[in-house]
Coordinates of C-alpha atoms in Angstrom, one line a residue:
Chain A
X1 CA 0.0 0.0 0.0
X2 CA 1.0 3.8 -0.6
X3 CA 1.7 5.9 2.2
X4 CA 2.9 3.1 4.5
X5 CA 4.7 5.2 6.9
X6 CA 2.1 7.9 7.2
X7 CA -0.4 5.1 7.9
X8 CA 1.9 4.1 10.6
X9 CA 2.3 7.2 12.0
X10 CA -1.5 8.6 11.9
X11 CA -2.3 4.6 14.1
X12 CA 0.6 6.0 16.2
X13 CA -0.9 9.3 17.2
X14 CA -4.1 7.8 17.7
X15 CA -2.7 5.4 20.0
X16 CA -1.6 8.7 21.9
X17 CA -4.3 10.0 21.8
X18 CA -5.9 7.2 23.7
X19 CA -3.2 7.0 26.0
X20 CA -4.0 10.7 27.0
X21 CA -7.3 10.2 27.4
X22 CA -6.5 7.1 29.6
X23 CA -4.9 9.4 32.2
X24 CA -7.3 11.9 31.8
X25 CA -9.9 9.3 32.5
X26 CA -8.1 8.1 35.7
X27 CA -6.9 11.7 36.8
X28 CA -11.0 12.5 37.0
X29 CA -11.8 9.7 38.9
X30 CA -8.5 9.2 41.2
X31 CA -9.9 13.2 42.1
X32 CA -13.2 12.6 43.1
X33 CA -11.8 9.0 45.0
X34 CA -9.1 11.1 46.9
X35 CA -12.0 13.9 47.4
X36 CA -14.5 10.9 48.8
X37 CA -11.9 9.6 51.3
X38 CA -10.1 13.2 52.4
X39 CA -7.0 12.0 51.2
X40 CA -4.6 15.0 50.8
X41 CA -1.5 13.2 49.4
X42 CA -3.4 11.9 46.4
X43 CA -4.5 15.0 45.7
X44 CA -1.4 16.5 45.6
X45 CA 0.1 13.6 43.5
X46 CA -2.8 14.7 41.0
X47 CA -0.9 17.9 40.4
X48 CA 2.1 15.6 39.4
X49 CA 0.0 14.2 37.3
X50 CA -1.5 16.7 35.9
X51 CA 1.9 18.4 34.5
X52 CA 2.2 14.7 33.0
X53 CA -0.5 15.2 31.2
X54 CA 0.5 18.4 29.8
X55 CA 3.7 16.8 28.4
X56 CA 2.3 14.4 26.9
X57 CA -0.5 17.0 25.1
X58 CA 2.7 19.0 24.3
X59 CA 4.3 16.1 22.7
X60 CA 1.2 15.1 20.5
X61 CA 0.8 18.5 19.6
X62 CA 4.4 18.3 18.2
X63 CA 4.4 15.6 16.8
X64 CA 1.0 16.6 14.7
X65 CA 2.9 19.9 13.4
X66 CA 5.8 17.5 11.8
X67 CA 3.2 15.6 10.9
X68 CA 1.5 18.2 8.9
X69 CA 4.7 19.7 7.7
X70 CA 6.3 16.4 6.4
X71 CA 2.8 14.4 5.3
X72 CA 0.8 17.6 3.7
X73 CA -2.5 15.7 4.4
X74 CA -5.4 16.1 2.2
X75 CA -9.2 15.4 2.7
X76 CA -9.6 13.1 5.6
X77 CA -6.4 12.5 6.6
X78 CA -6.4 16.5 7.0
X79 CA -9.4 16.5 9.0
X80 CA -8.2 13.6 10.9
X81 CA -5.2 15.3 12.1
X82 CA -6.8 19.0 12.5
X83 CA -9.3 17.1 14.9
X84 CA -6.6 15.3 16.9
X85 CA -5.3 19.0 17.4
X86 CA -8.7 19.9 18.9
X87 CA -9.3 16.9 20.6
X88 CA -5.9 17.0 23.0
X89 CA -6.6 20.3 23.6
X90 CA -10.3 19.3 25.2
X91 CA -8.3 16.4 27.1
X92 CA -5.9 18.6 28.4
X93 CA -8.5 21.0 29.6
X94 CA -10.4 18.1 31.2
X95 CA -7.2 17.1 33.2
X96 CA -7.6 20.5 34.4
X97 CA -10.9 20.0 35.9
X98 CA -9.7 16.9 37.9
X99 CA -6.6 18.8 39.0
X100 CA -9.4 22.0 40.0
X101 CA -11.3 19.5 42.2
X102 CA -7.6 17.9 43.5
X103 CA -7.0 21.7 44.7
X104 CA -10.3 21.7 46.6
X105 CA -9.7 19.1 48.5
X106 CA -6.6 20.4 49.4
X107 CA -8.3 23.4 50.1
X108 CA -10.3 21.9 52.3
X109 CA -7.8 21.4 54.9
X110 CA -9.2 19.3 58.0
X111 CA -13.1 20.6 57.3
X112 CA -15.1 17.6 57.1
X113 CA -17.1 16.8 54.0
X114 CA -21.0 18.7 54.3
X115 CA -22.2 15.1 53.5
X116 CA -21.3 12.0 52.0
X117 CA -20.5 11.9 48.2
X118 CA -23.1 10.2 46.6
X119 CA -24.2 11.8 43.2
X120 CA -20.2 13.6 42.9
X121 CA -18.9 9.9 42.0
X122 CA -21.8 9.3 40.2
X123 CA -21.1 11.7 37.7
X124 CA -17.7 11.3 37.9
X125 CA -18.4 8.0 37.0
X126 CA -20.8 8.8 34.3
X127 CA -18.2 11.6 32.5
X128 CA -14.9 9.0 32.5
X129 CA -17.3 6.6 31.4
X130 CA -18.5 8.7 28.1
X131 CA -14.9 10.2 27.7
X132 CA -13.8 6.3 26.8
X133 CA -16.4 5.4 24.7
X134 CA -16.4 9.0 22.8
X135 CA -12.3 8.1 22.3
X136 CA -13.2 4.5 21.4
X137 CA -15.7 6.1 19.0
X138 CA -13.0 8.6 17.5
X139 CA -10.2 5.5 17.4
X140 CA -12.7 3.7 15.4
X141 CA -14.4 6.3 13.5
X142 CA -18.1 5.4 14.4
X143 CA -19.9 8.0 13.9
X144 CA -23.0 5.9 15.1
X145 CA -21.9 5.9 18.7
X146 CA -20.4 9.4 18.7
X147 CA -23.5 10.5 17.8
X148 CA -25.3 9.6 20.2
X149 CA -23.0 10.0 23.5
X150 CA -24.0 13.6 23.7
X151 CA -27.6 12.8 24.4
X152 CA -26.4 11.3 27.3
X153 CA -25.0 14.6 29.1
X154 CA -27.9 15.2 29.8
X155 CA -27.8 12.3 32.8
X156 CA -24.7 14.2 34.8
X157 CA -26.4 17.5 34.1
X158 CA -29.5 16.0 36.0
X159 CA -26.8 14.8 38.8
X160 CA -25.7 18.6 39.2
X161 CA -29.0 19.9 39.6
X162 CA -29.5 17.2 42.2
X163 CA -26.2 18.1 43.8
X164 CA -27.3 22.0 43.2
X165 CA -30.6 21.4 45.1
X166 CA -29.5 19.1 47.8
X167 CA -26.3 21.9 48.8
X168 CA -29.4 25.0 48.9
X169 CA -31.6 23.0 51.0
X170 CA -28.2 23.0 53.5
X171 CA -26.8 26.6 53.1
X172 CA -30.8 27.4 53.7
X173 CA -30.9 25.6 57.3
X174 CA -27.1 26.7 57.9
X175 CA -25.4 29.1 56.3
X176 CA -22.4 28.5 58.1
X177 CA -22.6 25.8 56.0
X178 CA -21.7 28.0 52.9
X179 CA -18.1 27.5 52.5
X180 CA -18.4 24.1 52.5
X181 CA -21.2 23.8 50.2
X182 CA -19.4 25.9 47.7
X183 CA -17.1 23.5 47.4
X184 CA -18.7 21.0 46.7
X185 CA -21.1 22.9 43.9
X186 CA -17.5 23.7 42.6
X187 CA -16.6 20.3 42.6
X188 CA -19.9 19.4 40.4
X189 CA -19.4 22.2 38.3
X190 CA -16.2 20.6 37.4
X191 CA -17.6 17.2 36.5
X192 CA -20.4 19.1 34.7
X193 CA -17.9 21.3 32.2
X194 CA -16.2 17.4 31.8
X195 CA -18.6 15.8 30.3
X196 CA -19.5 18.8 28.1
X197 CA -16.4 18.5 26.7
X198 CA -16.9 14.7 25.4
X199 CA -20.0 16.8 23.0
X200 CA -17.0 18.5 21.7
X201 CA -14.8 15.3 20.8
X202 CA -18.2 13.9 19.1
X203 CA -18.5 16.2 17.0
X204 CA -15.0 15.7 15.8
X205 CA -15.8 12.5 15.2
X206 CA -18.5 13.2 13.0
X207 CA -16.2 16.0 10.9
X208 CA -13.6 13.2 10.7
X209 CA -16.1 10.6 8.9
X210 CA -18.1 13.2 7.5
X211 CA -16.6 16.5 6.5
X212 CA -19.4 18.7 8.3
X213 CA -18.9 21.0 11.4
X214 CA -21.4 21.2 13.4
X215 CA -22.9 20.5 17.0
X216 CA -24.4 17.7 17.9
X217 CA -27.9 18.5 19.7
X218 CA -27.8 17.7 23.5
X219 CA -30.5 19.5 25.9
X220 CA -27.7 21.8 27.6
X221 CA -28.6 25.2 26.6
X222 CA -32.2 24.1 28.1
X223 CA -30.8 22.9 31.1
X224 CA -28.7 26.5 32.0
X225 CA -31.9 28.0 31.0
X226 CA -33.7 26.0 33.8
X227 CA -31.0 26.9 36.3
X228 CA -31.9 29.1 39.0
X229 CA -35.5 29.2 38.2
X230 CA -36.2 27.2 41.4
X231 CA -36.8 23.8 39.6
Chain B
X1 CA -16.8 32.5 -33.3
X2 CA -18.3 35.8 -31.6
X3 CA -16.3 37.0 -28.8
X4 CA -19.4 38.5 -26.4
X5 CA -19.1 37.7 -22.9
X6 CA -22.4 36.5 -22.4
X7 CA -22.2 33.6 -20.0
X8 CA -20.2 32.8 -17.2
X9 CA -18.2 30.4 -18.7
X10 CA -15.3 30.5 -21.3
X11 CA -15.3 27.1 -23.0
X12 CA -17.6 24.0 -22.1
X13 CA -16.6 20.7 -23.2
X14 CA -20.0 18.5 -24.1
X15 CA -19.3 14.4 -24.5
X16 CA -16.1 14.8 -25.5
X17 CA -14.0 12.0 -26.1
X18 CA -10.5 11.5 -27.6
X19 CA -9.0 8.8 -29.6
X20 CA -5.8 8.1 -30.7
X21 CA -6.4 5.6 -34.1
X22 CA -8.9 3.6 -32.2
X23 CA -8.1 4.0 -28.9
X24 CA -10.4 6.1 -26.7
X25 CA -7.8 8.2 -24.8
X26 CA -10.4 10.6 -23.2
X27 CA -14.1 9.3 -23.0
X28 CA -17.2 11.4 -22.3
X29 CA -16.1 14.4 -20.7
X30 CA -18.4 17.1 -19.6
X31 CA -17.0 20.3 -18.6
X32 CA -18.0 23.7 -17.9
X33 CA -15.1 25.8 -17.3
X34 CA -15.6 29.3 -15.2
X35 CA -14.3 32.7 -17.1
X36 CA -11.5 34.1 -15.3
X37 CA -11.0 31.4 -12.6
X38 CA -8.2 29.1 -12.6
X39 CA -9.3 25.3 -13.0
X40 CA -6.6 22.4 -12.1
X41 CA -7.2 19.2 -14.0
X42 CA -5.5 16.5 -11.6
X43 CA -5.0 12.4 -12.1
X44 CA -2.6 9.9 -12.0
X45 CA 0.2 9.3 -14.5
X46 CA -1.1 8.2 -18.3
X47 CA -5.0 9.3 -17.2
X48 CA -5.8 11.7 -20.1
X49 CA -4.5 14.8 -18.6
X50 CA -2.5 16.0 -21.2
X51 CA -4.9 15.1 -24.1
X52 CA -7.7 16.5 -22.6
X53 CA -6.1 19.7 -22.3
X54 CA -4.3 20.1 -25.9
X55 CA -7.6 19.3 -27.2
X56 CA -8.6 22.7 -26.1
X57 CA -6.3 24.4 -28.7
X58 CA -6.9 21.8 -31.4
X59 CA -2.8 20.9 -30.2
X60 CA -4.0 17.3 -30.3
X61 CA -4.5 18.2 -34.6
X62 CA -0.8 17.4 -34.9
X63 CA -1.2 13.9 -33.9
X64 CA -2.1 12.3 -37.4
X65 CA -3.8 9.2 -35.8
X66 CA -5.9 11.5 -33.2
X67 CA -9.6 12.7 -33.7
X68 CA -12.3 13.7 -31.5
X69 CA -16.4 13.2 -31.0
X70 CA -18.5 15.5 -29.2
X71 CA -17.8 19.1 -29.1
X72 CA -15.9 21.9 -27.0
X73 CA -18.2 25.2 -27.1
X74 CA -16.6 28.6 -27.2
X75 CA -19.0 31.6 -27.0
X76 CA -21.2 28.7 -28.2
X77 CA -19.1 27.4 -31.3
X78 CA -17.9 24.2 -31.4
X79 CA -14.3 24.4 -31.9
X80 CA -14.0 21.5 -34.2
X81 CA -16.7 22.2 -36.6
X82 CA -15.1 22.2 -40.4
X83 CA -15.2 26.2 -40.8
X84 CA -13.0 26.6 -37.8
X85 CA -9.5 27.6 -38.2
X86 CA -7.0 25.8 -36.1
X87 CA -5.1 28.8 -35.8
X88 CA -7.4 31.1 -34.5
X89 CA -8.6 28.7 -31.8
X90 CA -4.6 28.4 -30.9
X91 CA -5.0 32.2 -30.9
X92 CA -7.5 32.9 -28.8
X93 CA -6.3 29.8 -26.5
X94 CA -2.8 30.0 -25.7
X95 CA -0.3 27.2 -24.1
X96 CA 2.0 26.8 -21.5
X97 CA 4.0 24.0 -21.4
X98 CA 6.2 22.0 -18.9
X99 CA 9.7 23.0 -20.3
X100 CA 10.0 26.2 -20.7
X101 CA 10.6 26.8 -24.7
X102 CA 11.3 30.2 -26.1
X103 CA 12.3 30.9 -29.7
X104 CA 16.3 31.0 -30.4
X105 CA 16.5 35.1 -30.6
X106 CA 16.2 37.7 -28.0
X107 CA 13.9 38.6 -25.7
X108 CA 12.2 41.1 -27.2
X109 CA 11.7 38.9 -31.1
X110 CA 10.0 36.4 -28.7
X111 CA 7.4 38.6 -28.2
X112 CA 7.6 40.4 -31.2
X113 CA 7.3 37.7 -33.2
X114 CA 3.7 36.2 -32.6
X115 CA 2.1 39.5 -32.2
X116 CA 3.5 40.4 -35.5
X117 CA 2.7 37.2 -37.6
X118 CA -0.8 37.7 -36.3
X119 CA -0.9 40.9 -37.9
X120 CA -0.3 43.4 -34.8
X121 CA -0.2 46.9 -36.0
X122 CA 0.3 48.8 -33.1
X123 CA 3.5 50.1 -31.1
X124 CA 5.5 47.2 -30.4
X125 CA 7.5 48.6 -27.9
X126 CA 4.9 48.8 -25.9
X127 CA 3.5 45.6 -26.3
X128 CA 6.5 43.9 -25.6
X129 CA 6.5 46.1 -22.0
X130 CA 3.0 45.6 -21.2
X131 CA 3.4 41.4 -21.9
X132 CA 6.6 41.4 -19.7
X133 CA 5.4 43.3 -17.5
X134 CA 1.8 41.0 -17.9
X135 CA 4.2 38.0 -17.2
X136 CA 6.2 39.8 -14.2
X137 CA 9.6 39.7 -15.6
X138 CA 9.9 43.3 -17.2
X139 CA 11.9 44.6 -13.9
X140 CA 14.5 41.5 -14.8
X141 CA 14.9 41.8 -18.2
X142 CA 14.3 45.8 -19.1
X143 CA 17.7 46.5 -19.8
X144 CA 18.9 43.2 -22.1
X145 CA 15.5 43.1 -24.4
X146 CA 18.1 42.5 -27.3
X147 CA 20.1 39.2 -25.1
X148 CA 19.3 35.8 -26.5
X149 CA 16.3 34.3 -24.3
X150 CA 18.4 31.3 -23.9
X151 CA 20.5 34.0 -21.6
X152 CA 17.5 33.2 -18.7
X153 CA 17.0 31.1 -15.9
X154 CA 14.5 28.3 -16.0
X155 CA 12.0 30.3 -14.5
X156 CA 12.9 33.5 -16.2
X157 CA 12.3 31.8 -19.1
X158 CA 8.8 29.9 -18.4
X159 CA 7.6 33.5 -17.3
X160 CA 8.8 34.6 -20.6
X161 CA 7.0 32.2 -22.8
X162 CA 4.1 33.3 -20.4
X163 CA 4.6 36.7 -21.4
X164 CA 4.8 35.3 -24.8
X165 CA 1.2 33.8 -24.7
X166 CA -0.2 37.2 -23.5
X167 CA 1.2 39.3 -26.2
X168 CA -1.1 37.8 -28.4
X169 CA -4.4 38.5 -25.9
X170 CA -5.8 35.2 -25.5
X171 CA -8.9 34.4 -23.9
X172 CA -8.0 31.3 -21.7
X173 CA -4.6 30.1 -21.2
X174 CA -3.6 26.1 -21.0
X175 CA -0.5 25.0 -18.8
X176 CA 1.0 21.5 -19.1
X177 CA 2.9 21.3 -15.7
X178 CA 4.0 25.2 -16.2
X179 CA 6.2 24.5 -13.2
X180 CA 7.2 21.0 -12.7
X181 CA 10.9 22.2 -14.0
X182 CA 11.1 24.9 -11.9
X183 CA 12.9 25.2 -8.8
X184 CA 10.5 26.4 -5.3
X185 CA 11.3 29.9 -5.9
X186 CA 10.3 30.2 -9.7
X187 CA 7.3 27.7 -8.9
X188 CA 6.1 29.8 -6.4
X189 CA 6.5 33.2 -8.6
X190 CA 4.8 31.7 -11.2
X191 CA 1.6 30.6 -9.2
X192 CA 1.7 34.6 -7.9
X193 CA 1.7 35.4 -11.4
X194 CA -1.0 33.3 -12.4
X195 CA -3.5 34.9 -9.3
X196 CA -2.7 38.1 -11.3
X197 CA -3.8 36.4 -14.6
X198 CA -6.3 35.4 -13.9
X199 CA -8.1 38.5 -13.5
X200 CA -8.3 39.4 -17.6
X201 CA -7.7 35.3 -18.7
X202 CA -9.3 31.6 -18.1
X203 CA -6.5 29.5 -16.8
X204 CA -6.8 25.8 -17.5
X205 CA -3.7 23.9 -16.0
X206 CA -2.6 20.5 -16.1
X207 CA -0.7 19.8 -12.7
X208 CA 1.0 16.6 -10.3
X209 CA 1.7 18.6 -7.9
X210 CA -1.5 18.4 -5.3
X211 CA -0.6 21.1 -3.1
X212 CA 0.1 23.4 -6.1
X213 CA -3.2 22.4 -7.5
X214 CA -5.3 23.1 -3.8
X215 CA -2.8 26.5 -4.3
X216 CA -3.8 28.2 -6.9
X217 CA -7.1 26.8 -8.4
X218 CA -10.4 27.4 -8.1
X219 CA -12.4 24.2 -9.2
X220 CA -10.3 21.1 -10.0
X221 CA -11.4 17.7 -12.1
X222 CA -10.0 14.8 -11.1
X223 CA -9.2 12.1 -13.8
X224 CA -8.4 8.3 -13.9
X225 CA -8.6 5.8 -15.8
X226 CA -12.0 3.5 -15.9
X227 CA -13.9 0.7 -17.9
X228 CA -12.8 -2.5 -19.9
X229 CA -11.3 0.4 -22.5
X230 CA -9.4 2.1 -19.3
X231 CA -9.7 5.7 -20.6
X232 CA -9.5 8.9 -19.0
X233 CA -12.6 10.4 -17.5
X234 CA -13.4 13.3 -15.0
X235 CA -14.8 11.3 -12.5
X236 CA -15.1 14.7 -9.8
X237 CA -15.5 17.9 -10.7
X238 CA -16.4 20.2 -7.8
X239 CA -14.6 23.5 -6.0
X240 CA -11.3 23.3 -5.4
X241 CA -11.5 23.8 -1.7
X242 CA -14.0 21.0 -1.7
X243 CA -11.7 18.7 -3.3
X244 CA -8.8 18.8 -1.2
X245 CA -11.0 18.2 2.5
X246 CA -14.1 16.3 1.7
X247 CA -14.3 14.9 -2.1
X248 CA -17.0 13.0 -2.3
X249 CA -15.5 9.9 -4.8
X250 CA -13.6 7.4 -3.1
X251 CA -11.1 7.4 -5.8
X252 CA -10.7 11.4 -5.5
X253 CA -10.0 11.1 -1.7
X254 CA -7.4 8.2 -2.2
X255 CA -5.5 10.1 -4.8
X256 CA -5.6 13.7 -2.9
X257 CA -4.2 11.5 0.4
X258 CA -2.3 9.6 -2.0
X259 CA -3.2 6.8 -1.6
X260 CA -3.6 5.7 -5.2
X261 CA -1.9 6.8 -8.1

């Protein structure tokens, strides 16, 4: 076949590509874990972590530019490797949501948690869980599945207005409670943006397979419409 | 033919097909090519290219064995109808080709020249300035008009024979691989020259060079090879920006990646 090498090289960058994801994926869930159980030196080896995960965006990103210096791509291999560019970028910004809630629970100091972590690992759970299918999607260029992972944002946006609710009902009886509430809501913002960010490697997905730009539908700009209207 | 500019495009091509003896080098092709725009026609090697292109100026009459069916239309006249002069269709569409080929005499009589055996009347010295200058070489060459051409480089040259078409105010220009000789530099001055020519000429070119076609063109055609006969068809014809990031033939994508060819 033609273009051996470039083949080659485009599985190797997706294999990257992955491999960030991978920590990304454990750096979101290792926060909310170390969050769960107070446990300050996990945290803090998230920000260790986290610069790893920088790196290794850096190093894709580098290796993309020689890529599209020495290859010229064309058509989909173009779109391919303009996605990839956008795509790292998203998982680098995710890593810097599970490093923001690391810092929280630092933060935090000896205050105890305002109440057990129930829906925070949920969503948690729910956001590293689309972010691997969304990369197996892009991996494997199924536009099928990428299309319809957005939808399903809608699930940890239900979990934050849960979250949302249940912190108001305790800032309401004590609002001594407020610091501590505010962290938390902070901390479900976090895993809110996260799994917003998977919509955005969908649609890259789709532009990939497809050569059209544009969003895929999920009910967010409903949901921030709702917010605050006591619902 | 009538020279009114009355529709958007400069010459259309309608079921045209090339042979060479019996041989169909070029089969069906269906073309509408956009006035003042610059259209790449890309393939691989031995796909029609060529032919296709010299058929526009009737280049492909010097072949003994070659002949054509359907029709090219300019301002509505087919090009090969029997009271068409050869000549004047090689007038009105001029050629480029890959190795740059000026006339043994100076710089100037290769201007000259043409204009004169096609009965120019005017001031000559002018022409000559405004078709170098036309071609972007007048700065270079303004002081040795009277040198031998053979004096220039590569790329000196090509922009000469450029300059050599235009004297003669063609409508559309063909190029076989205007630049495929040339070295970076003189490639890349020639496609600035042609985003200048473009605005008084229709530029066909002929090109291998996929990044030089997503460059400078505006629509491209993609050719291969098809069919028991394996002659050379346009098998995509679409913009050029559409081409080079989402074609829509399989066989178009795996050529622009290269992946075929």
């Amino acid at each position: 076949m033609l273009r051996k090498t470039f083949e080659s090289e485009i599985q190797q960058l997706k294999d990257d590509v992955l491999m960030l994801g991978s920590m990304v994926e454990k750096a979101v869930l290792d926060s909310v874990e170390a969050l769960k159980k107070r446990d300050i030196k996990a945290s803090e080896k998230l920000f260790l972590e986290d610069q790893e995960i920088n790196k290794k965006r850096f190093a894709i990103e580098n290796q993309l530019m020689i890529l599209i210096a020495t290859q010229q791509p064309m058509a989909h291999d173009l779109r391919l490797l303009a996605s990839c560019m956008e795509i790292i970028s998203e998982l680098e910004r995710m890593g810097d949501y599970a490093k923001g809630i690391a810092n929280i629970n630092i933060r935090m100091g000896d205050a105890p948690l305002l109440k057990p972590l129930i829906d925070v690992p949920r969503m948690a759970q729910k956001g590293a869980d689309m972010l691997h299918r969304s990369l197996t999607a892009f991996v494997n260029e199924d536009i099928e599945t990428a299309k319809t992972i957005p939808v399903e944002d809608d699930e940890v946006d239900a979990l934050y207005n849960q979250v949302y609710r249940e912190l108001m009902t305790f800032v309401i009886q004590d609002p001594t409670t407020i610091e501590r509430a505010n962290w938390l809501l902070w901390v479900a913002h976090n895993l809110e943006r996260f799994a917003d960010r998977v919509t955005n490697i969908c649609e890259r997905t789709v532009f990939i397979v497809t050569g059209e730009m544009k969003e895929i539908k999920s009910t967010d700009d409903e949901f921030w419409r709702n917010q605050g209207k006591g619902n | 033919m009538q020279s009114e500019n009355n529709t958007q495009y400069a010459i259309e091509t309608k079921d045209l097909s090339i042979f060479y003896g019996n041989f169909e080098a070029v089969k069906d092709v269906n073309l509408k090519i956009e006035r003042q725009k610059i259209t790449a026609i890309i393939g691989p090697s031995g796909c029609g290219k060529s032919t296709l292109l010299r058929a526009f100026n009737r280049m492909n009459d010097f072949v003994v064995t070659s002949s054509v069916k359907g029709e090219i239309l300019m301002h509505g006249t087919n090009l090969y109808s029997r009271d068409i002069d050869p000549v004047e269709v090689r007038r009105r569409i001029g050629m480029v080709f890959q190795k740059p080929n000026p006339f043994p005499k100076s710089i100037y009589e290769n201007i000259s020249w043409g204009a004169r055996i096609n009965g120019f009347k005017g001031n000559m010295d002018d022409l000559v300035e405004q078709s170098l200058r036309g071609a972007a070489l007048w700065e270079e060459v303004k002081d040795k008009l009277q040198e031998s051409a053979y004096a220039l480089s590569g790329g000196q040259q090509q922009r000469l024979c450029i300059a050599r078409t235009i004297a003669i105010q063609p409508e559309i220009i063909l190029m076989d691989e205007p630049a495929s000789a040339l070295d970076p530099i003189s490639t890349l001055r020639i496609e600035e020259l042609m985003q200048e020519l473009k605005k008084n000429y229709t530029i066909l070119i002929v090109t291998h060079n996929m990044q030089q076609a997503a460059r400078v063109s505006d629509y491209t055609a993609m050719m291969m090879l098809y069919g028991e006969t394996r002659s050379g068809t346009v098998i995509e014809f679409d913009d050029t920006k559409k081409i080079f990031t989402n074609p829509k033939d399989k066989r178009t994508e795996d050529y622009v990646t290269g992946r075929f060819g």
